[in-house]
Amino acid sequence: MARARNRPALVAHGGAGSAGPGAERAERRRAMMAAMRLGARILRASGSALEAVVATVAALEDHPLFNAGYGSLLNSQGNVEMDASVMFAEPVALPAALRPASRGKRSGHTDHSNGSDYSVSAGAVAAVSRVRNPIVLARAVMEHSPHILMAGAGAESFARKAGIRLVRPEEMVTERARERWRARKQQSEMLEAERAARAAMGHGTVGAAAVDVHGGIAAATSTGGVPGKLFGRVGDSALIGAGTFAHGFGAASATGQGEAIILTALCREAVLALADGSPRPVAREAILEMIDATGAEAGVILVDRRGRIGYGHNAASMQVARYDRAGGLRHLWLKPIATGRRP
Ligand code: GLY
């Protein structure tokens, strides 16, 4: 179906958690803006939302101050285990009746609010230690495998076959991550458990959501997980519907306590709510629902198909940046939403 050109927009997050030291905040801001410029340039050149979110997230994975890719937190055994996922909703040119019955693992849906047909596809990786950019591997799973989620050594073997260079796991460990891990090890088991329960503290999961001029809608998320996580633990960032979701209505990426985000299928709930609402109130409502259900800390960013952006969180702070034609490129340290009871 031929579509009018859409208004491109991009929103990214650098995690919800403690605000962190001032010097790190300045550098995190700079890094976030550099990553956003990459994504925004792709959208301005009529590139796809998928390219934009992957480029933005990959740039953040490369920066040691974010908890994703190089810079990931270490698990209880002192190793990096990373999760990432990506999802893309593309408008479909052919009327549904003329489309092939099967498109492999892709699935189609119609957005009845605007009559458009979309084809959605997704890829994800869990508990990988040997790839520099897990988001690039998640995209390769989406585009070059019959699967959606691959984990551990199997995902790394697939990476090699897909032409993605493997690194030694130690190459993904920064001195900062090692020091934090050592500091935690020196604490008692009880304190450690408490810290893990407040896992959003110092969180630096990264994510992005975008819409392109062709009407494509994408989201991507990447993380090293939560502090003190057990060996083998997988969080929301690997799970489509929890940490990442895209659909004809819009796209979302989450950050915060993965277990709560999984329990509430936060991103899918938020994106489907865009059918009847705009991103700002939908983001706020999604966080309130998550609090009601779990009492945990999390954040979400959203973009709808019209290029409108929303975000919300209930941690101490959350770093976001946004791009659209009206407002250009902006960076924000978001305050938590007011959590007073709803009317
Ligand atoms: N939200 C990131 C994680 O829980 O792993």
Tab-separated table of C-alpha atoms and ligand atoms in Angstrom:
chain	number	residue	atom	x	y	z
A	1	MET	CA	0.000	0.000	0.000
A	2	ALA	CA	1.512	3.354	-0.996
A	3	ARG	CA	1.939	5.596	2.044
A	4	ALA	CA	2.434	9.254	2.564
A	5	ARG	CA	5.900	10.091	3.840
A	6	ASN	CA	5.995	9.939	7.607
A	7	ARG	CA	7.631	12.300	10.056
A	8	PRO	CA	10.835	10.618	11.222
A	9	ALA	CA	11.607	10.547	14.926
A	10	LEU	CA	14.098	8.863	17.206
A	11	VAL	CA	14.226	8.510	20.982
A	12	ALA	CA	16.944	6.748	22.970
A	13	HIS	CA	17.692	5.990	26.603
A	14	GLY	CA	20.857	5.371	28.553
A	15	GLY	CA	19.139	3.615	31.415
A	16	ALA	CA	17.097	4.429	34.481
A	17	GLY	CA	18.818	4.415	37.842
A	18	SER	CA	20.970	6.628	40.034
A	19	ALA	CA	22.063	9.898	38.488
A	20	GLY	CA	25.748	8.987	38.900
A	21	PRO	CA	28.777	11.236	39.460
A	22	GLY	CA	28.766	14.660	37.780
A	23	ALA	CA	31.830	13.988	35.611
A	24	GLU	CA	30.275	10.788	34.323
A	25	ARG	CA	26.996	12.568	33.623
A	26	ALA	CA	28.729	15.052	31.340
A	27	GLU	CA	30.471	12.276	29.434
A	28	ARG	CA	27.310	10.187	29.238
A	29	ARG	CA	25.475	13.166	27.819
A	30	ARG	CA	28.163	13.698	25.198
A	31	ALA	CA	28.162	10.008	24.247
A	32	MET	CA	24.372	9.885	24.031
A	33	MET	CA	24.272	12.912	21.739
A	34	ALA	CA	26.984	11.425	19.504
A	35	ALA	CA	24.984	8.186	19.229
A	36	MET	CA	21.800	10.122	18.495
A	37	ARG	CA	23.495	12.098	15.741
A	38	LEU	CA	24.317	8.813	13.989
A	39	GLY	CA	20.709	7.640	14.191
A	40	ALA	CA	19.223	11.008	13.254
A	41	ARG	CA	21.508	11.285	10.220
A	42	ILE	CA	20.195	7.938	8.953
A	43	LEU	CA	16.581	9.070	9.359
A	44	ARG	CA	17.245	12.457	7.703
A	45	ALA	CA	18.716	10.638	4.695
A	46	SER	CA	15.466	8.611	4.403
A	47	GLY	CA	17.144	5.559	5.906
A	48	SER	CA	15.187	2.961	7.833
A	49	ALA	CA	14.137	3.075	11.470
A	50	LEU	CA	15.834	-0.306	11.848
A	51	GLU	CA	19.197	1.117	10.700
A	52	ALA	CA	18.723	4.123	12.975
A	53	VAL	CA	18.006	2.209	16.177
A	54	VAL	CA	20.778	-0.334	15.585
A	55	ALA	CA	23.341	2.398	14.849
A	56	THR	CA	22.304	4.360	17.939
A	57	VAL	CA	22.394	1.366	20.264
A	58	ALA	CA	25.658	0.019	18.813
A	59	ALA	CA	27.350	3.381	19.458
A	60	LEU	CA	26.187	3.278	23.079
A	61	GLU	CA	27.382	-0.329	23.396
A	62	ASP	CA	30.844	0.850	22.376
A	63	HIS	CA	30.999	3.421	25.182
A	64	PRO	CA	32.395	2.159	28.520
A	65	LEU	CA	30.051	4.262	30.684
A	66	PHE	CA	26.933	2.420	29.555
A	67	ASN	CA	25.933	-0.990	30.842
A	68	ALA	CA	25.803	-2.649	27.429
A	69	GLY	CA	28.444	-4.119	25.142
A	70	TYR	CA	31.874	-2.860	26.281
A	71	GLY	CA	31.165	-1.542	29.779
A	72	SER	CA	28.626	-4.195	30.750
A	73	LEU	CA	28.264	-5.062	34.421
A	74	LEU	CA	29.699	-8.417	35.463
A	75	ASN	CA	27.669	-11.364	36.698
A	76	SER	CA	28.185	-13.083	40.064
A	77	GLN	CA	31.130	-15.004	38.630
A	78	GLY	CA	32.848	-11.877	37.359
A	79	ASN	CA	32.030	-12.367	33.672
A	80	VAL	CA	30.130	-10.349	31.085
A	81	GLU	CA	26.855	-11.870	29.872
A	82	MET	CA	24.927	-9.569	27.555
A	83	ASP	CA	21.359	-9.503	26.230
A	84	ALA	CA	19.978	-7.566	23.265
A	85	SER	CA	16.933	-7.513	21.014
A	86	VAL	CA	15.545	-5.673	18.018
A	87	MET	CA	12.134	-5.568	16.359
A	88	PHE	CA	10.986	-3.962	13.119
A	89	ALA	CA	7.464	-3.273	11.809
A	90	GLU	CA	7.435	-2.496	8.091
A	91	PRO	CA	4.477	-1.294	6.066
A	92	VAL	CA	3.654	-3.934	3.478
A	93	ALA	CA	3.330	-2.885	-0.136
A	94	LEU	CA	1.125	-5.755	-1.282
A	95	PRO	CA	-2.517	-6.085	-0.241
A	96	ALA	CA	-2.867	-8.903	2.286
A	97	ALA	CA	-4.701	-11.148	-0.210
A	98	LEU	CA	-1.748	-11.049	-2.623
A	99	ARG	CA	0.959	-11.720	-0.044
A	100	PRO	CA	2.609	-15.150	0.163
A	101	ALA	CA	0.935	-17.281	2.836
A	102	SER	CA	4.174	-17.823	4.716
A	103	ARG	CA	6.980	-15.359	5.283
A	104	GLY	CA	9.046	-17.600	7.526
A	105	LYS	CA	9.130	-16.312	11.079
A	106	ARG	CA	7.716	-12.946	10.123
A	107	SER	CA	4.147	-12.244	11.025
A	108	GLY	CA	1.785	-9.728	9.536
A	109	HIS	CA	-0.878	-7.591	11.104
A	110	THR	CA	-3.203	-4.837	10.070
A	111	ASP	CA	-3.357	-1.603	11.981
A	112	HIS	CA	-7.110	-1.042	11.715
A	113	SER	CA	-6.797	2.553	12.868
A	114	ASN	CA	-5.054	3.577	9.641
A	115	GLY	CA	-5.768	0.574	7.435
A	116	SER	CA	-2.078	-0.194	6.901
A	117	ASP	CA	-0.647	-3.684	6.755
A	118	TYR	CA	2.594	-4.304	8.580
A	119	SER	CA	5.059	-7.140	8.569
A	120	VAL	CA	6.898	-7.541	11.861
A	121	SER	CA	10.170	-9.337	12.476
A	122	ALA	CA	12.450	-9.643	15.482
A	123	GLY	CA	15.799	-10.976	16.626
A	124	ALA	CA	17.414	-11.347	20.037
A	125	VAL	CA	20.412	-12.773	21.843
A	126	ALA	CA	20.828	-13.773	25.479
A	127	ALA	CA	23.849	-14.366	27.717
A	128	VAL	CA	26.497	-13.718	25.066
A	129	SER	CA	30.059	-12.875	26.122
A	130	ARG	CA	32.092	-12.819	22.926
A	131	VAL	CA	30.578	-10.202	20.646
A	132	ARG	CA	31.421	-6.533	20.788
A	133	ASN	CA	27.954	-5.418	19.676
A	134	PRO	CA	25.163	-7.749	20.805
A	135	ILE	CA	22.597	-5.572	19.009
A	136	VAL	CA	24.309	-6.296	15.680
A	137	LEU	CA	24.098	-10.013	16.441
A	138	ALA	CA	20.405	-9.669	17.388
A	139	ARG	CA	19.800	-8.081	14.004
A	140	ALA	CA	21.697	-10.918	12.289
A	141	VAL	CA	19.484	-13.465	14.097
A	142	MET	CA	16.465	-11.554	12.797
A	143	GLU	CA	17.699	-11.300	9.226
A	144	HIS	CA	19.762	-14.462	8.692
A	145	SER	CA	18.306	-17.203	10.882
A	146	PRO	CA	14.915	-18.920	11.066
A	147	HIS	CA	14.803	-18.058	14.794
A	148	ILE	CA	14.085	-15.075	17.015
A	149	LEU	CA	16.119	-15.727	20.186
A	150	MET	CA	19.519	-17.404	20.407
A	151	ALA	CA	21.602	-17.788	23.557
A	152	GLY	CA	25.151	-18.298	24.787
A	153	ALA	CA	27.657	-20.372	22.855
A	154	GLY	CA	25.140	-21.222	20.129
A	155	ALA	CA	24.489	-17.555	19.473
A	156	GLU	CA	28.243	-16.921	19.316
A	157	SER	CA	28.735	-19.788	16.888
A	158	PHE	CA	25.990	-18.277	14.749
A	159	ALA	CA	27.757	-14.900	14.986
A	160	ARG	CA	30.911	-16.360	13.491
A	161	LYS	CA	28.945	-17.868	10.606
A	162	ALA	CA	27.208	-14.530	10.066
A	163	GLY	CA	30.601	-12.822	9.717
A	164	ILE	CA	30.549	-11.114	13.122
A	165	ARG	CA	33.972	-11.105	14.747
A	166	LEU	CA	34.267	-12.891	18.086
A	167	VAL	CA	36.379	-11.354	20.846
A	168	ARG	CA	37.826	-12.880	23.993
A	169	PRO	CA	35.329	-12.420	26.872
A	170	GLU	CA	37.986	-10.465	28.839
A	171	GLU	CA	38.041	-7.849	26.059
A	172	MET	CA	34.504	-6.858	27.050
A	173	VAL	CA	35.434	-6.199	30.702
A	174	THR	CA	36.317	-2.616	31.604
A	175	GLU	CA	38.397	-1.768	34.671
A	176	ARG	CA	35.380	0.178	35.979
A	177	ALA	CA	33.155	-2.910	35.739
A	178	ARG	CA	35.831	-5.053	37.410
A	179	GLU	CA	36.193	-2.564	40.300
A	180	ARG	CA	32.448	-2.482	40.850
A	181	TRP	CA	32.329	-6.264	40.856
A	182	ARG	CA	35.182	-6.469	43.396
A	183	ALA	CA	33.478	-3.906	45.640
A	184	ARG	CA	30.301	-5.969	45.631
A	185	LYS	CA	32.199	-9.155	46.376
A	186	GLN	CA	33.585	-7.553	49.533
A	187	GLN	CA	30.115	-7.020	50.916
A	188	SER	CA	28.154	-9.642	52.799
A	189	GLU	CA	25.758	-11.869	50.920
A	190	MET	CA	22.858	-10.080	52.616
A	191	LEU	CA	23.963	-6.673	51.461
A	192	GLU	CA	24.519	-8.051	48.014
A	193	ALA	CA	20.979	-9.389	47.890
A	194	GLU	CA	19.673	-5.979	48.893
A	195	ARG	CA	21.716	-4.330	46.207
A	196	ALA	CA	20.405	-6.743	43.619
A	197	ALA	CA	16.871	-5.963	44.706
A	198	ARG	CA	17.586	-2.299	44.002
A	199	ALA	CA	19.010	-3.328	40.693
A	200	ALA	CA	18.075	-0.210	38.803
A	201	MET	CA	20.696	1.706	40.786
A	202	GLY	CA	23.461	2.789	38.472
A	203	HIS	CA	21.719	1.068	35.617
A	204	GLY	CA	22.914	1.887	32.137
A	205	THR	CA	20.926	-0.321	29.801
A	206	VAL	CA	20.600	1.364	26.417
A	207	GLY	CA	17.774	1.422	23.905
A	208	ALA	CA	16.200	3.311	21.042
A	209	ALA	CA	12.896	3.529	19.191
A	210	ALA	CA	12.324	5.203	15.832
A	211	VAL	CA	9.940	5.797	12.953
A	212	ASP	CA	11.234	6.521	9.453
A	213	VAL	CA	9.870	8.426	6.466
A	214	HIS	CA	8.641	5.200	4.882
A	215	GLY	CA	6.510	4.363	7.912
A	216	GLY	CA	8.931	1.739	9.253
A	217	ILE	CA	8.928	1.467	13.041
A	218	ALA	CA	11.716	-0.134	15.105
A	219	ALA	CA	13.004	-0.613	18.617
A	220	ALA	CA	16.294	-1.974	19.956
A	221	THR	CA	17.629	-2.615	23.466
A	222	SER	CA	20.954	-3.860	24.841
A	223	THR	CA	22.275	-4.521	28.347
A	224	GLY	CA	24.863	-6.155	30.529
A	225	GLY	CA	22.061	-6.959	32.976
A	226	VAL	CA	21.588	-6.033	36.620
A	227	PRO	CA	24.211	-5.802	39.385
A	228	GLY	CA	24.824	-9.071	41.224
A	229	LYS	CA	22.952	-11.157	38.666
A	230	LEU	CA	23.502	-14.899	38.778
A	231	PHE	CA	25.491	-16.692	36.092
A	232	GLY	CA	22.968	-17.600	33.375
A	233	ARG	CA	20.349	-15.018	34.314
A	234	VAL	CA	18.600	-13.486	31.290
A	235	GLY	CA	16.676	-10.226	31.561
A	236	ASP	CA	14.006	-8.343	29.704
A	237	SER	CA	16.373	-6.862	27.117
A	238	ALA	CA	16.557	-10.239	25.369
A	239	LEU	CA	12.800	-10.693	25.327
A	240	ILE	CA	10.511	-9.347	22.633
A	241	GLY	CA	7.431	-7.860	24.303
A	242	ALA	CA	9.253	-7.220	27.587
A	243	GLY	CA	12.316	-5.044	26.897
A	244	THR	CA	11.638	-4.332	23.214
A	245	PHE	CA	8.545	-4.179	20.996
A	246	ALA	CA	7.528	-2.687	17.649
A	247	HIS	CA	4.164	-2.780	15.890
A	248	GLY	CA	2.148	-0.665	13.488
A	249	PHE	CA	1.149	1.601	16.368
A	250	GLY	CA	4.687	2.390	17.502
A	251	ALA	CA	7.766	1.040	19.248
A	252	ALA	CA	9.196	0.866	22.777
A	253	SER	CA	12.370	0.050	24.685
A	254	ALA	CA	12.577	-0.494	28.449
A	255	THR	CA	15.182	-0.165	31.187
A	256	GLY	CA	15.252	-1.071	34.864
A	257	GLN	CA	14.516	-4.220	36.841
A	258	GLY	CA	14.197	-6.857	34.163
A	259	GLU	CA	12.147	-9.292	36.203
A	260	ALA	CA	9.408	-6.664	36.686
A	261	ILE	CA	9.539	-5.682	33.027
A	262	ILE	CA	9.127	-9.335	32.004
A	263	LEU	CA	6.240	-9.916	34.419
A	264	THR	CA	4.340	-6.942	33.025
A	265	ALA	CA	5.331	-7.379	29.340
A	266	LEU	CA	6.025	-3.681	29.629
A	267	CYS	CA	6.905	-2.745	26.050
A	268	ARG	CA	4.142	-4.747	24.392
A	269	GLU	CA	1.539	-3.383	26.770
A	270	ALA	CA	2.732	0.161	26.161
A	271	VAL	CA	2.851	-0.128	22.371
A	272	LEU	CA	-0.593	-1.711	22.122
A	273	ALA	CA	-1.956	1.083	24.329
A	274	LEU	CA	-0.865	3.541	21.610
A	275	ALA	CA	-3.957	2.395	19.691
A	276	ASP	CA	-5.993	4.608	22.018
A	277	GLY	CA	-3.503	7.084	23.418
A	278	SER	CA	-0.509	9.266	22.735
A	279	PRO	CA	2.996	8.314	23.880
A	280	ARG	CA	3.314	10.628	26.892
A	281	PRO	CA	0.308	9.444	28.884
A	282	VAL	CA	0.801	5.884	27.659
A	283	ALA	CA	4.388	5.821	28.997
A	284	ARG	CA	3.263	7.197	32.338
A	285	GLU	CA	0.383	4.719	32.600
A	286	ALA	CA	2.664	1.799	31.682
A	287	ILE	CA	5.044	2.703	34.519
A	288	LEU	CA	2.180	3.117	36.983
A	289	GLU	CA	0.827	-0.298	35.994
A	290	MET	CA	4.295	-1.781	36.449
A	291	ILE	CA	4.562	-0.224	39.929
A	292	ASP	CA	1.112	-1.522	40.897
A	293	ALA	CA	2.013	-5.025	39.746
A	294	THR	CA	5.568	-5.300	41.051
A	295	GLY	CA	6.648	-2.265	43.093
A	296	ALA	CA	9.892	-2.272	41.094
A	297	GLU	CA	11.815	0.472	39.258
A	298	ALA	CA	11.781	0.753	35.487
A	299	GLY	CA	11.592	3.188	32.608
A	300	VAL	CA	10.231	3.113	29.077
A	301	ILE	CA	10.654	5.175	25.903
A	302	LEU	CA	8.035	5.195	23.154
A	303	VAL	CA	7.516	6.536	19.659
A	304	ASP	CA	4.231	6.271	17.779
A	305	ARG	CA	3.777	5.970	14.019
A	306	ARG	CA	3.142	9.727	13.768
A	307	GLY	CA	6.589	10.438	15.221
A	308	ARG	CA	5.335	11.505	18.638
A	309	ILE	CA	7.614	10.629	21.537
A	310	GLY	CA	6.939	9.709	25.169
A	311	TYR	CA	8.898	8.412	28.153
A	312	GLY	CA	8.512	7.775	31.849
A	313	HIS	CA	10.276	6.090	34.762
A	314	ASN	CA	10.188	5.768	38.537
A	315	ALA	CA	13.918	5.466	39.286
A	316	ALA	CA	16.072	8.290	40.651
A	317	SER	CA	16.974	9.492	37.176
A	318	MET	CA	16.794	8.449	33.548
A	319	GLN	CA	18.866	9.640	30.626
A	320	VAL	CA	17.041	10.141	27.337
A	321	ALA	CA	17.649	11.944	24.062
A	322	ARG	CA	15.185	12.678	21.299
A	323	TYR	CA	15.169	13.785	17.691
A	324	ASP	CA	12.356	14.985	15.490
A	325	ARG	CA	12.078	17.599	12.788
A	326	ALA	CA	10.157	20.048	14.940
A	327	GLY	CA	12.400	19.950	18.004
A	328	GLY	CA	15.739	18.826	16.536
A	329	LEU	CA	18.088	16.931	18.819
A	330	ARG	CA	17.691	17.248	22.594
A	331	HIS	CA	19.077	15.555	25.688
A	332	LEU	CA	17.295	15.244	29.052
A	333	TRP	CA	17.875	13.844	32.513
A	334	LEU	CA	14.320	12.845	33.348
A	335	LYS	CA	12.833	13.146	36.797
A	336	PRO	CA	10.638	10.234	37.929
A	337	ILE	CA	6.931	10.420	37.228
A	338	ALA	CA	4.671	11.479	40.067
A	339	THR	CA	3.297	8.263	41.496
A	340	GLY	CA	0.282	9.697	43.342
A	341	ARG	CA	-2.848	7.658	42.922
A	342	ARG	CA	-4.724	8.088	39.705
A	343	PRO	CA	-8.121	9.762	39.795
B	1	GLY	N1	16.659	-4.193	32.194
B	1	GLY	C1	17.873	-4.885	32.068
B	1	GLY	C2	17.927	-6.140	32.818
B	1	GLY	O1	17.178	-6.328	33.772
B	1	GLY	O2	18.715	-6.988	32.489
